[in-house]
Short mmCIF file of C-alpha atoms in Angstrom, two decimals:
data_model
loop_
_atom_site.label_atom_id
_atom_site.label_comp_id
_atom_site.label_asym_id
_atom_site.label_seq_id
_atom_site.Cartn_x
_atom_site.Cartn_y
_atom_site.Cartn_z
CA MET A 1 0.07 -0.11 -0.62
CA GLU A 2 1.77 3.29 -1.31
CA ASP A 3 -0.82 5.41 -2.41
CA SER A 4 -0.78 8.43 0.05
CA SER A 5 -4.27 8.92 -0.48
CA GLU A 6 -5.45 5.75 0.05
CA ALA A 7 -3.15 5.96 3.29
CA GLU A 8 -4.79 9.31 4.33
CA THR A 9 -7.75 7.93 3.72
CA LEU A 10 -7.67 5.20 6.65
CA GLU A 11 -5.84 7.34 9.53
CA ASN A 12 -9.44 8.62 9.69
CA ALA A 13 -12.00 5.11 8.54
CA TRP A 14 -12.54 4.03 11.92
CA LEU A 15 -15.51 5.09 13.77
CA ALA A 16 -14.65 5.87 17.97
CA ASP A 17 -15.92 2.49 18.73
CA ASP A 18 -14.09 0.51 16.23
CA ASP A 19 -12.66 -2.90 17.61
CA LEU A 20 -8.94 -2.02 16.56
CA GLU A 21 -7.63 -5.26 17.28
CA GLU A 22 -10.12 -7.01 15.34
CA ILE A 23 -9.00 -7.93 12.10
CA ASP A 24 -11.23 -7.42 9.80
CA MET A 25 -12.08 -9.96 6.84
CA LEU A 26 -11.77 -8.45 3.92
CA MET A 27 -8.08 -6.66 3.99
CA GLY A 28 -6.41 -10.15 6.25
CA CYS A 29 -5.04 -7.94 9.53
CA SER A 30 -6.17 -5.51 11.98
CA ARG A 31 -7.36 -2.45 11.99
CA GLY A 32 -4.49 -1.49 14.70
CA LEU A 33 -1.82 -2.85 11.84
CA MET A 34 -3.51 -0.60 9.18
CA SER A 35 -3.30 2.90 10.98
CA LEU A 36 0.13 1.58 11.90
CA ILE A 37 0.80 1.31 7.84
CA SER A 38 -0.41 4.39 6.90
CA LYS A 39 1.03 6.14 9.74
CA ILE A 40 4.87 4.12 7.67
CA SER A 41 3.74 5.52 4.21
CA ASN A 42 2.49 9.19 5.36
CA LEU A 43 6.28 9.67 7.97
CA ALA A 44 8.46 7.53 4.38
CA THR A 45 6.76 10.10 1.84
CA GLU A 46 6.91 13.35 4.14
CA LYS A 47 10.88 12.60 4.30
CA SER A 48 11.15 12.11 1.03
CA LYS A 49 9.46 15.35 0.20
CA MET A 50 11.63 16.85 2.28
CA SER A 51 14.88 15.26 1.74
CA LYS A 52 14.59 16.03 -2.23
CA SER A 53 14.46 20.17 -1.57
CA ARG A 54 17.01 20.30 0.85
CA PRO A 55 18.83 18.74 3.38
CA LEU A 56 17.20 17.41 6.34
CA SER A 57 17.79 19.63 10.24
CA ILE A 58 19.28 17.69 13.46
CA SER A 59 15.67 18.15 14.61
CA GLU A 60 14.40 17.12 11.45
CA LEU A 61 16.50 13.63 11.75
CA SER A 62 15.55 13.87 15.37
CA TYR A 63 11.81 13.97 14.85
CA PHE A 64 11.75 11.20 11.69
CA ASN A 65 14.01 8.90 13.49
CA ASN A 66 11.96 9.01 16.89
CA ALA A 67 9.02 8.13 14.87
CA ARG A 68 10.19 5.86 12.89
CA ASN A 69 11.17 3.92 16.62
CA ASN A 70 8.04 4.23 17.54
CA LEU A 71 6.37 2.65 15.04
CA GLU A 72 8.31 -0.10 14.82
CA LEU A 73 7.22 -0.46 18.84
CA GLU A 74 3.55 -0.18 17.84
CA LEU A 75 4.88 -2.81 15.32
CA GLN A 76 5.84 -5.61 17.71
CA SER A 77 2.88 -5.27 20.23
CA VAL A 78 0.05 -4.81 17.92
CA GLN A 79 -2.28 -7.42 19.03
CA GLN A 80 -4.94 -8.93 16.05
CA THR A 81 -7.62 -11.23 17.14
CA LEU A 82 -10.37 -13.15 15.33
CA PRO A 83 -13.96 -11.25 14.65
CA SER A 84 -16.39 -13.21 17.04
CA TYR A 85 -18.09 -14.86 13.82
CA ALA A 86 -14.83 -16.54 12.29
CA LYS A 87 -12.68 -17.99 15.25
CA ASP A 88 -11.95 -20.83 13.72
CA ARG A 89 -10.83 -18.95 10.61
CA ASP A 90 -6.82 -19.81 11.87
CA ASP A 91 -5.98 -19.31 7.97
CA LEU A 92 -6.74 -15.90 8.91
CA LEU A 93 -4.43 -14.83 12.17
CA ARG A 94 -1.31 -16.11 9.92
CA VAL A 95 -2.05 -13.89 6.56
CA ALA A 96 -2.69 -11.17 9.98
CA GLU A 97 0.90 -11.86 11.20
CA VAL A 98 2.18 -12.20 7.45
CA LYS A 99 0.81 -9.21 7.66
CA ARG A 100 2.58 -7.36 10.08
CA LEU A 101 5.94 -9.09 9.81
CA THR A 102 5.68 -6.83 6.44
CA ALA A 103 4.95 -3.69 8.04
CA LEU A 104 7.93 -4.65 9.67
CA LEU A 105 10.02 -5.45 6.48
CA TYR A 106 8.06 -2.09 5.11
CA LEU A 107 9.16 0.32 7.61
CA ARG A 108 12.92 -0.83 7.54
CA GLN A 109 12.85 -0.40 3.71
CA ARG A 110 11.24 3.24 3.86
CA LEU A 111 12.68 4.35 7.26
CA GLY A 112 16.15 2.85 7.55
CA THR A 113 17.58 1.01 9.98
CA PRO A 114 16.30 2.33 14.12
CA ARG A 115 19.47 5.02 14.43
CA ASN A 116 20.07 4.41 18.10
CA SER A 117 19.17 0.94 18.81
CA SER A 118 21.91 -2.04 19.94
CA ILE A 119 21.76 -4.44 16.18
CA LEU A 120 25.25 -6.07 16.56
CA SER A 121 23.81 -9.49 16.95
CA PRO A 122 21.04 -11.23 14.79
CA VAL A 123 18.10 -10.95 16.68
CA SER A 124 16.70 -14.35 17.72
CA VAL A 125 12.78 -14.61 15.48
CA GLY A 126 10.35 -17.25 15.18
CA LEU A 127 7.16 -17.40 13.05
CA PHE A 128 5.31 -15.54 15.12
CA ALA A 129 7.86 -14.13 16.86
CA ARG A 130 7.94 -10.15 18.11
CA TYR A 131 11.10 -8.03 17.66
CA PRO A 132 12.48 -6.60 20.36
CA ILE A 133 14.31 -3.25 19.98
CA ALA A 134 17.12 -2.55 22.12
CA PHE A 135 17.59 1.62 22.67
CA ASN A 136 21.05 2.39 23.18
CA THR A 137 20.96 5.34 25.84
CA ASN A 138 24.76 6.15 26.30
CA THR A 139 25.26 9.71 24.45
CA THR A 140 28.36 10.10 26.16
CA GLN A 141 29.36 7.04 24.14
CA ALA A 142 32.06 7.36 20.58
CA PRO A 143 31.12 6.99 17.51
CA PRO A 144 31.91 3.04 16.55
CA SER A 145 34.31 2.07 15.05
CA PRO A 146 34.58 0.22 10.97
CA GLY A 147 34.87 -3.10 12.72
CA PRO A 148 31.47 -2.35 14.79
CA LEU A 149 29.85 -0.61 11.68
CA ALA A 150 30.36 -3.35 9.06
CA MET A 151 28.53 -5.96 12.33
CA VAL A 152 25.33 -2.66 12.50
CA GLU A 153 25.83 -3.12 8.52
CA SER A 154 26.02 -7.81 8.43
CA SER A 155 22.96 -8.02 11.78
CA THR A 156 20.69 -5.97 9.93
CA LEU A 157 21.19 -7.47 6.53
CA ALA A 158 20.60 -10.55 8.47
CA TRP A 159 17.15 -9.89 10.58
CA LYS A 160 16.09 -8.57 7.01
CA GLU A 161 17.13 -12.50 5.68
CA LYS A 162 15.47 -14.05 8.96
CA LEU A 163 12.14 -12.24 8.37
CA VAL A 164 12.07 -12.84 5.26
CA THR A 165 12.40 -16.75 6.27
CA ASP A 166 9.67 -16.29 8.39
CA ILE A 167 7.37 -14.44 5.78
CA ILE A 168 7.76 -16.91 3.54
CA ALA A 169 7.36 -19.70 5.77
CA ILE A 170 4.01 -18.53 6.81
CA ILE A 171 3.02 -17.80 3.34
CA SER A 172 3.80 -21.08 2.47
CA THR A 173 1.18 -22.75 4.21
CA LEU A 174 -1.49 -20.14 2.88
CA PRO A 175 -3.93 -20.46 -0.49
CA ASP A 176 -2.72 -18.52 -3.30
CA THR A 177 -4.88 -15.63 -3.13
CA ALA A 178 -4.90 -11.72 -4.31
CA THR A 179 -4.63 -10.51 -0.20
CA LEU A 180 -0.88 -11.80 -0.19
CA LEU A 181 -0.52 -9.51 -2.93
CA TRP A 182 1.32 -6.92 -0.83
CA PRO A 183 3.97 -8.73 1.31
CA LEU A 184 4.11 -10.10 -1.77
CA PHE A 185 5.71 -7.59 -3.36
CA VAL A 186 7.19 -6.20 -0.59
CA VAL A 187 9.50 -9.11 0.32
CA GLY A 188 10.36 -9.04 -3.47
CA SER A 189 11.89 -5.53 -3.52
CA VAL A 190 13.88 -5.88 -0.44
CA ASN A 191 17.70 -6.27 -1.72
CA ILE A 192 18.42 -10.36 -0.50
CA ASP A 193 19.81 -12.52 -3.31
CA ASN A 194 18.27 -15.67 -2.52
CA GLU A 195 17.58 -17.70 -5.74
CA GLU A 196 14.86 -20.29 -4.27
CA HIS A 197 12.60 -16.68 -2.32
CA ARG A 198 13.11 -15.92 -6.00
CA ARG A 199 11.37 -18.11 -7.66
CA PHE A 200 8.84 -18.93 -4.28
CA ILE A 201 7.82 -15.22 -4.61
CA LEU A 202 7.79 -14.92 -8.65
CA GLU A 203 5.74 -18.95 -8.65
CA ARG A 204 3.26 -16.98 -6.39
CA LEU A 205 2.41 -14.31 -7.71
CA GLN A 206 1.79 -15.52 -11.15
CA ASN A 207 -0.32 -18.14 -9.69
CA ILE A 208 -2.14 -15.05 -8.01
CA GLN A 209 -1.96 -14.09 -11.13
CA ASN A 210 -2.97 -17.03 -12.58
CA SER A 211 -6.42 -17.01 -10.91
CA ARG A 212 -7.16 -13.10 -10.81
CA ASN A 213 -5.63 -11.36 -14.44
CA LEU A 214 -6.03 -7.92 -12.63
CA GLY A 215 -3.60 -4.90 -13.29
CA ASN A 216 -2.80 -4.12 -9.81
CA ILE A 217 -1.56 -8.25 -9.84
CA ARG A 218 0.45 -8.03 -13.06
CA ARG A 219 2.06 -4.09 -11.90
CA ALA A 220 3.47 -5.98 -8.77
CA ARG A 221 4.52 -9.28 -10.89
CA LEU A 222 6.90 -6.88 -12.79
CA ALA A 223 7.86 -4.76 -10.33
CA VAL A 224 9.77 -7.83 -8.93
CA GLU A 225 10.67 -8.98 -11.98
CA SER A 226 12.42 -5.82 -13.10
CA ALA A 227 14.40 -5.40 -9.34
CA TYR A 228 15.49 -8.99 -9.64
CA ARG A 229 16.40 -8.41 -13.25
CA ALA A 230 18.12 -4.93 -12.41
CA ARG A 231 20.17 -6.63 -9.49
CA ASP A 232 21.84 -9.56 -12.08
CA LEU A 233 22.59 -6.57 -13.87
CA ASP A 234 24.66 -4.73 -10.58
CA HIS A 235 22.10 -2.20 -11.76
CA PRO A 236 21.84 1.38 -8.73
CA ARG A 237 18.55 0.97 -8.92
CA GLY A 238 16.36 2.20 -5.75
CA ASN A 239 12.96 0.80 -4.40
CA ASP A 240 10.77 3.64 -5.91
CA TRP A 241 7.71 3.15 -3.55
CA GLY A 242 5.50 6.02 -5.19
CA ARG A 243 5.77 4.62 -7.82
CA GLU A 244 5.78 1.18 -8.16
CA GLY A 245 4.05 0.31 -5.46
CA ARG A 246 0.90 2.58 -6.27
CA GLY A 247 -2.43 0.85 -7.16
CA ILE A 248 -0.75 -2.31 -4.97
CA SER A 249 -3.41 -2.92 -2.55
CA LEU A 250 -2.62 -4.01 1.10
CA ALA A 251 -5.73 -5.68 0.41
#
């Protein structure tokens, strides 16, 4: 979900008595998670627009870093429950968890890794795990040497790789339906070179297109294929979420 108009609509979509933890049967996740994904899109769009016109000030960088850290903490703790009339829908719980994990990946893809977190070793994650942030509050510590920086980069990549593996593991237990389009698109856009993952993503996207040959499904598949080709050619290509993600719905 990238279209900013869709994101802004979600911000004001809920009534005061709506249960934000209840999973929406159409969207495949809770209203609370939808709101968080909307906030990620809006924050990333705001930061991108400001960065294109001028360098961000220290206070602005601090604002964006704190906002993205708060979003990650909320994504860790967001609850998703089945509606009372669908208590036996274990598959819906798995779809909702896929979208929560994908939202964590989407957050880091669009707004980066927490600047003030300690990630020198990969976090331990499981199929339905929560992903902790250990904040570093020691402001007097000297800047890290190249060694630790390399460890941070390696651990960040390991974190993403494990997260992608968990997402794919859950998707593999689910049928090919359009509700998985957004997770497949986000995972396919991550710069992780794993041939098995590539085949899985492209096969599932093709299966979904075969069952529902809609424009947004074709766009998602073509965007992922384009990203893979660019990576194979070692072509410097960033993720233009505003262009390629437009029209790819969370549902």
